[in-house]
Amino acid sequence: VNGAVELCYSKISEPDEIRNINTKLLIVADGAKSDTRNLLGIESTTKDYGQVAIVSNITLSQNHNNIAYERFTDSGPLAMLPLRKIEGHNRSALVWTVFPAQAQKLLALTEADFLNELQLAFGFRLGKFTGASRRHSYPVRLTTSKEQVRSNIVVVGNAAHALHPVAGQGFNLALRDIAALTDILAKSVTEGKILGEYRVLENYIKHQKIDQNRTIFLSDFLPTVFGSTSLLVKVSEKYWACGVRFYSIAKKKFRKNGYGSAH
Ligand SMILES: Cc1cc2nc3c(=O)[nH]c(=O)nc-3n(C[C@H](O)[C@H](O)[C@H](O)COP(=O)(O)OP(=O)(O)OC[C@H]3O[C@@H](n4cnc5c(N)ncnc54)[C@H](O)[C@@H]3O)c2cc1C
């Protein structure tokens, strides 16, 4: 209304106390299921990969040397991402993508049996797995918001695009979105434009859509290729793996995106 958004909200702990906010720019960042996006009537599309991601922090018998590993299994990717030591323990964060029935079994196992299964699937590149923190699981989906900008409103992060974790790109993409948005907003303010003006926000999304589409394509393409068991796909998988390993330019770009520094 008049170049601003008016919001009424209450805290979950104080549901009867209604508060008002009047703002020139509302940034919606409340995750893939975003209630705010839904309340604004912004539609989203969801693609279910029919997979579940099991996450847990794993204690290792040897140092990970800050190396992230990813194994491509028939049920989906298995990633071990380096974490900081706690009380002298080497640790990596596990993201293990499996079919739902397999997930149920893995979640029901004792810690020792779970570690055995994980060791079988991953191998001994990180030594012996000696402990697993509490396991959590998430359905793996690609959710994209049909609109990301309206006058005085911008949708970011998982609320705008929640990706398959295969390439570890969701948070990195969100950071690049925010970097682009803040650059464009800062420039528009110095040019005397109104914060939240549609044309300014439209510039942001026009600029950032290229990066978003490329990253969404990559995170959607990888599980499709590596998740299939057909011979044809297995052959492409072999060549793709070779490509990622040996083609240094592609490798550099992949890494740069992984660090969230590509722009
Ligand atoms: C298994 C897994 C592994 C991943 N690994 C990687 C990786 O290696 N690298 C990478 O870049 N990305 C990774 N991601 C993606 C990354 O987690 C997301 O991209 C990132 O969390 C998005 O941040 P966000 O703040 O937009 O959303 P979220 O992290 O979902 O945060 C939204 C926040 O909003 C809060 N919220 C919601 N509703 C309300 C409300 N009404 N009031 C107040 N607060 C509210 C929620 O509590 C939540 O804290 C992974 C994701 C998964 C599931």
Short mmCIF file of C-alpha atoms and ligand atoms in Angstrom, two decimals:
data_model
loop_
_atom_site.label_atom_id
_atom_site.label_comp_id
_atom_site.label_asym_id
_atom_site.label_seq_id
_atom_site.Cartn_x
_atom_site.Cartn_y
_atom_site.Cartn_z
CA VAL A 1 0.00 0.00 0.00
CA ASN A 2 1.53 3.37 -1.01
CA GLY A 3 4.99 1.94 -1.63
CA ALA A 4 5.07 -0.13 1.53
CA VAL A 5 3.93 -3.47 2.92
CA GLU A 6 1.83 -3.67 6.04
CA LEU A 7 2.07 -6.84 8.07
CA CYS A 8 0.11 -8.10 11.04
CA TYR A 9 1.74 -10.85 13.03
CA SER A 10 1.83 -12.47 16.44
CA LYS A 11 4.46 -14.52 18.21
CA ILE A 12 3.69 -18.22 18.68
CA SER A 13 4.30 -17.70 22.42
CA GLU A 14 1.87 -14.70 22.53
CA PRO A 15 -0.83 -15.54 19.94
CA ASP A 16 -3.31 -12.89 21.19
CA GLU A 17 -0.90 -9.98 20.89
CA ILE A 18 -1.23 -8.72 17.32
CA ARG A 19 1.60 -6.46 16.11
CA ASN A 20 1.88 -4.35 12.97
CA ILE A 21 4.91 -3.62 10.83
CA ASN A 22 5.02 -1.14 7.98
CA THR A 23 8.01 -1.64 5.73
CA LYS A 24 9.24 -0.61 2.28
CA LEU A 25 10.80 -4.02 1.72
CA LEU A 26 9.71 -7.39 3.05
CA ILE A 27 12.30 -10.15 2.57
CA VAL A 28 10.64 -13.57 2.81
CA ALA A 29 13.18 -16.13 4.09
CA ASP A 30 11.21 -18.65 6.15
CA GLY A 31 12.29 -21.84 4.36
CA ALA A 32 10.91 -24.25 1.76
CA LYS A 33 7.46 -24.49 3.32
CA SER A 34 7.33 -20.68 3.72
CA ASP A 35 4.03 -19.70 5.40
CA THR A 36 4.68 -16.08 4.45
CA ARG A 37 5.00 -16.98 0.76
CA ASN A 38 1.76 -19.00 1.01
CA LEU A 39 -0.08 -16.19 2.87
CA LEU A 40 0.94 -13.81 0.10
CA GLY A 41 -0.70 -16.19 -2.40
CA ILE A 42 2.60 -16.92 -4.14
CA GLU A 43 2.43 -20.41 -5.60
CA SER A 44 5.29 -22.90 -5.61
CA THR A 45 6.04 -26.07 -7.54
CA THR A 46 7.45 -29.21 -5.95
CA LYS A 47 9.25 -32.16 -7.50
CA ASP A 48 9.57 -35.14 -5.17
CA TYR A 49 12.67 -37.26 -5.89
CA GLY A 50 11.24 -40.24 -3.96
CA GLN A 51 14.34 -40.14 -1.75
CA VAL A 52 15.07 -39.38 1.90
CA ALA A 53 18.25 -37.68 3.17
CA ILE A 54 19.60 -39.09 6.44
CA VAL A 55 21.85 -36.67 8.29
CA SER A 56 24.14 -37.32 11.26
CA ASN A 57 27.56 -36.23 12.53
CA ILE A 58 29.99 -39.12 12.26
CA THR A 59 33.13 -39.57 14.36
CA LEU A 60 36.13 -40.88 12.40
CA SER A 61 39.28 -42.77 13.36
CA GLN A 62 41.38 -40.58 11.04
CA ASN A 63 41.64 -36.92 10.06
CA HIS A 64 39.51 -35.78 7.13
CA ASN A 65 42.14 -33.14 6.13
CA ASN A 66 39.26 -30.79 5.25
CA ILE A 67 38.26 -32.95 2.30
CA ALA A 68 34.58 -33.47 1.40
CA TYR A 69 33.71 -36.85 -0.14
CA GLU A 70 30.71 -37.86 -2.18
CA ARG A 71 29.89 -41.43 -3.23
CA PHE A 72 27.24 -42.08 -5.86
CA THR A 73 25.25 -45.17 -4.85
CA ASP A 74 22.26 -46.82 -6.56
CA SER A 75 19.93 -45.19 -4.04
CA GLY A 76 21.47 -41.72 -4.39
CA PRO A 77 24.53 -39.73 -3.28
CA LEU A 78 26.29 -40.23 0.07
CA ALA A 79 28.27 -37.18 1.21
CA MET A 80 30.73 -36.79 4.09
CA LEU A 81 31.48 -33.12 4.73
CA PRO A 82 34.39 -32.09 7.01
CA LEU A 83 33.48 -30.64 10.43
CA ARG A 84 35.63 -29.03 13.11
CA LYS A 85 37.12 -31.32 15.76
CA ILE A 86 35.28 -31.52 19.07
CA GLU A 87 37.24 -32.69 22.13
CA GLY A 88 39.92 -34.06 19.80
CA HIS A 89 37.45 -36.14 17.75
CA ASN A 90 37.64 -36.07 13.95
CA ARG A 91 34.13 -35.56 12.57
CA SER A 92 32.32 -35.33 9.25
CA ALA A 93 28.69 -34.46 8.53
CA LEU A 94 26.86 -37.25 6.76
CA VAL A 95 24.15 -36.63 4.14
CA TRP A 96 23.01 -40.03 2.88
CA THR A 97 20.30 -40.09 0.24
CA VAL A 98 18.36 -43.35 0.20
CA PHE A 99 14.94 -44.74 -0.78
CA PRO A 100 12.21 -44.28 1.89
CA ALA A 101 11.98 -47.99 2.84
CA GLN A 102 15.77 -48.15 3.20
CA ALA A 103 15.68 -44.97 5.33
CA GLN A 104 13.18 -46.53 7.73
CA LYS A 105 15.49 -49.51 8.23
CA LEU A 106 18.63 -47.38 8.63
CA LEU A 107 16.94 -45.06 11.14
CA ALA A 108 15.74 -48.03 13.21
CA LEU A 109 19.22 -49.62 13.50
CA THR A 110 21.36 -49.39 16.60
CA GLU A 111 24.26 -46.95 16.34
CA ALA A 112 26.77 -49.80 15.85
CA ASP A 113 24.70 -51.47 13.09
CA PHE A 114 24.11 -48.12 11.40
CA LEU A 115 27.86 -47.42 11.39
CA ASN A 116 28.49 -50.87 9.86
CA GLU A 117 26.02 -50.18 7.04
CA LEU A 118 27.54 -46.75 6.47
CA GLN A 119 31.05 -48.20 6.41
CA LEU A 120 29.95 -50.76 3.82
CA ALA A 121 28.42 -48.04 1.63
CA PHE A 122 31.29 -45.54 2.00
CA GLY A 123 34.42 -47.66 2.47
CA PHE A 124 37.49 -46.79 4.58
CA ARG A 125 38.73 -43.60 2.90
CA LEU A 126 38.08 -41.78 6.22
CA GLY A 127 39.24 -44.66 8.41
CA LYS A 128 36.81 -46.44 10.72
CA PHE A 129 33.54 -44.79 11.73
CA THR A 130 33.41 -44.85 15.52
CA GLY A 131 30.27 -42.88 16.41
CA ALA A 132 27.09 -41.31 15.00
CA SER A 133 25.08 -38.47 16.52
CA ARG A 134 21.27 -38.64 16.54
CA ARG A 135 19.99 -39.35 13.01
CA HIS A 136 17.50 -37.03 11.33
CA SER A 137 15.79 -37.46 7.98
CA TYR A 138 14.29 -35.18 5.32
CA PRO A 139 12.25 -35.94 2.21
CA VAL A 140 14.31 -34.80 -0.78
CA ARG A 141 12.43 -32.33 -2.96
CA LEU A 142 12.97 -29.50 -5.39
CA THR A 143 10.64 -26.64 -4.45
CA THR A 144 10.61 -23.43 -6.45
CA SER A 145 8.56 -20.31 -5.89
CA LYS A 146 6.64 -19.24 -9.02
CA GLU A 147 7.33 -15.58 -8.18
CA GLN A 148 10.30 -14.15 -6.31
CA VAL A 149 9.62 -10.44 -6.54
CA ARG A 150 6.60 -8.22 -6.19
CA SER A 151 6.46 -4.52 -5.30
CA ASN A 152 8.11 -4.24 -1.88
CA ILE A 153 8.51 -8.01 -1.55
CA VAL A 154 11.38 -10.39 -2.35
CA VAL A 155 11.49 -14.14 -1.67
CA VAL A 156 14.97 -15.61 -1.00
CA GLY A 157 16.80 -18.78 0.09
CA ASN A 158 14.83 -22.00 0.47
CA ALA A 159 11.58 -20.02 0.27
CA ALA A 160 12.57 -19.18 -3.32
CA HIS A 161 14.32 -22.46 -4.23
CA ALA A 162 14.96 -25.55 -2.10
CA LEU A 163 17.25 -27.97 -3.95
CA HIS A 164 18.33 -31.62 -3.87
CA PRO A 165 21.40 -31.70 -1.56
CA VAL A 166 23.48 -33.70 -4.11
CA ALA A 167 25.78 -30.83 -5.08
CA GLY A 168 25.64 -28.97 -1.73
CA GLN A 169 24.48 -25.81 -3.47
CA GLY A 170 21.33 -24.59 -1.66
CA PHE A 171 22.98 -22.42 0.98
CA ASN A 172 25.68 -21.24 -1.42
CA LEU A 173 23.04 -20.14 -3.93
CA ALA A 174 21.12 -18.37 -1.17
CA LEU A 175 24.30 -16.45 -0.23
CA ARG A 176 24.88 -15.44 -3.86
CA ASP A 177 21.23 -14.28 -4.10
CA ILE A 178 21.67 -12.13 -1.00
CA ALA A 179 24.99 -10.71 -2.27
CA ALA A 180 23.36 -9.75 -5.59
CA LEU A 181 20.29 -8.32 -3.86
CA THR A 182 22.30 -6.15 -1.45
CA ASP A 183 24.49 -4.85 -4.32
CA ILE A 184 21.45 -3.87 -6.37
CA LEU A 185 19.62 -2.34 -3.40
CA ALA A 186 22.69 -0.32 -2.35
CA LYS A 187 23.12 0.98 -5.91
CA SER A 188 19.43 1.87 -6.18
CA VAL A 189 19.55 3.84 -2.92
CA THR A 190 22.55 5.89 -4.11
CA GLU A 191 20.62 6.58 -7.32
CA GLY A 192 17.74 7.95 -5.22
CA LYS A 193 15.36 5.10 -6.05
CA ILE A 194 12.86 3.84 -3.52
CA LEU A 195 13.83 0.69 -1.65
CA GLY A 196 11.41 -2.03 -2.68
CA GLU A 197 10.48 -0.37 -5.99
CA TYR A 198 9.35 -3.11 -8.40
CA ARG A 199 11.82 -2.14 -11.16
CA VAL A 200 14.72 -2.42 -8.72
CA LEU A 201 13.63 -5.87 -7.55
CA GLU A 202 12.99 -6.91 -11.13
CA ASN A 203 16.61 -5.99 -11.94
CA TYR A 204 17.73 -8.24 -9.13
CA ILE A 205 15.78 -11.26 -10.32
CA LYS A 206 16.76 -10.72 -13.98
CA HIS A 207 20.41 -10.68 -12.89
CA GLN A 208 20.21 -13.62 -10.48
CA LYS A 209 17.90 -15.90 -12.50
CA ILE A 210 20.83 -17.06 -14.66
CA ASP A 211 22.76 -18.30 -11.63
CA GLN A 212 19.59 -19.81 -10.09
CA ASN A 213 18.61 -21.67 -13.27
CA ARG A 214 22.15 -23.03 -13.74
CA THR A 215 22.38 -24.20 -10.12
CA ILE A 216 18.86 -25.69 -10.09
CA PHE A 217 19.63 -27.49 -13.37
CA LEU A 218 22.86 -28.96 -11.91
CA SER A 219 21.22 -30.11 -8.66
CA ASP A 220 18.31 -31.64 -10.60
CA PHE A 221 20.44 -33.23 -13.32
CA LEU A 222 22.98 -34.96 -11.04
CA PRO A 223 20.49 -37.10 -9.06
CA THR A 224 18.67 -38.00 -12.28
CA VAL A 225 21.90 -39.28 -13.83
CA PHE A 226 23.52 -40.83 -10.76
CA GLY A 227 20.25 -42.17 -9.33
CA SER A 228 19.45 -44.34 -12.33
CA THR A 229 20.65 -47.91 -12.76
CA SER A 230 20.23 -48.17 -16.53
CA LEU A 231 23.34 -49.18 -18.48
CA LEU A 232 23.20 -46.12 -20.69
CA VAL A 233 23.10 -43.88 -17.67
CA LYS A 234 25.86 -45.83 -15.96
CA VAL A 235 28.07 -45.23 -18.99
CA SER A 236 27.33 -41.50 -18.95
CA GLU A 237 27.97 -41.54 -15.20
CA LYS A 238 31.44 -42.98 -15.82
CA TYR A 239 32.28 -40.28 -18.33
CA TRP A 240 30.71 -37.56 -16.24
CA ALA A 241 32.76 -38.67 -13.24
CA CYS A 242 35.89 -38.61 -15.40
CA GLY A 243 34.89 -35.18 -16.63
CA VAL A 244 34.50 -33.79 -13.13
CA ARG A 245 37.76 -35.36 -12.02
CA PHE A 246 40.03 -34.48 -14.89
CA TYR A 247 38.57 -31.53 -16.69
CA SER A 248 40.25 -28.83 -14.67
CA ILE A 249 38.18 -25.85 -15.81
CA ALA A 250 34.92 -27.61 -14.99
CA LYS A 251 36.42 -28.76 -11.71
CA LYS A 252 37.48 -25.21 -10.79
CA LYS A 253 34.02 -23.84 -11.60
CA PHE A 254 32.32 -26.65 -9.64
CA ARG A 255 34.51 -25.88 -6.65
CA LYS A 256 34.02 -22.13 -6.91
CA ASN A 257 30.25 -22.62 -6.86
CA GLY A 258 30.60 -25.03 -3.94
CA TYR A 259 32.39 -22.37 -1.92
CA GLY A 260 29.60 -19.92 -2.72
CA SER A 261 32.13 -17.54 -4.27
CA ALA A 262 31.09 -17.76 -7.93
CA HIS A 263 29.30 -14.63 -9.04
C1 LIG B 1 20.40 -32.76 4.14
C2 LIG B 1 20.76 -31.42 3.59
C3 LIG B 1 22.11 -31.11 3.31
C4 LIG B 1 22.47 -29.87 2.77
N1 LIG B 1 23.78 -29.61 2.49
C5 LIG B 1 24.13 -28.43 1.95
C6 LIG B 1 25.49 -28.12 1.64
O1 LIG B 1 26.40 -28.92 1.84
N2 LIG B 1 25.78 -26.91 1.08
C7 LIG B 1 24.80 -25.99 0.83
O2 LIG B 1 25.12 -24.91 0.29
N3 LIG B 1 23.52 -26.24 1.13
C8 LIG B 1 23.15 -27.42 1.68
N4 LIG B 1 21.85 -27.67 2.00
C9 LIG B 1 20.83 -26.63 1.75
C10 LIG B 1 20.75 -25.62 2.90
O3 LIG B 1 20.44 -26.29 4.10
C11 LIG B 1 19.66 -24.61 2.57
O4 LIG B 1 19.90 -24.07 1.31
C12 LIG B 1 19.63 -23.48 3.58
O5 LIG B 1 19.35 -24.00 4.86
C13 LIG B 1 18.58 -22.45 3.19
O6 LIG B 1 18.52 -21.48 4.20
P1 LIG B 1 17.20 -20.67 4.46
O7 LIG B 1 17.55 -19.75 5.59
O8 LIG B 1 16.68 -20.09 3.20
O9 LIG B 1 16.11 -21.74 4.91
P2 LIG B 1 16.07 -22.62 6.23
O10 LIG B 1 17.41 -23.13 6.58
O11 LIG B 1 14.97 -23.62 6.02
O12 LIG B 1 15.66 -21.58 7.36
C14 LIG B 1 14.37 -21.03 7.45
C15 LIG B 1 14.20 -20.58 8.88
O13 LIG B 1 12.96 -19.87 9.03
C16 LIG B 1 12.40 -20.24 10.26
N5 LIG B 1 10.95 -20.00 10.24
C17 LIG B 1 10.01 -20.58 9.46
N6 LIG B 1 8.79 -20.09 9.74
C18 LIG B 1 8.95 -19.15 10.71
C19 LIG B 1 8.07 -18.29 11.42
N7 LIG B 1 6.76 -18.28 11.19
N8 LIG B 1 8.60 -17.48 12.35
C20 LIG B 1 9.93 -17.47 12.60
N9 LIG B 1 10.82 -18.27 11.95
C21 LIG B 1 10.34 -19.09 11.03
C22 LIG B 1 12.72 -21.72 10.40
O14 LIG B 1 12.64 -22.13 11.74
C23 LIG B 1 14.14 -21.75 9.87
O15 LIG B 1 15.09 -21.51 10.88
C24 LIG B 1 21.46 -28.90 2.53
C25 LIG B 1 20.12 -29.20 2.84
C26 LIG B 1 19.76 -30.44 3.35
C27 LIG B 1 18.30 -30.75 3.65
#
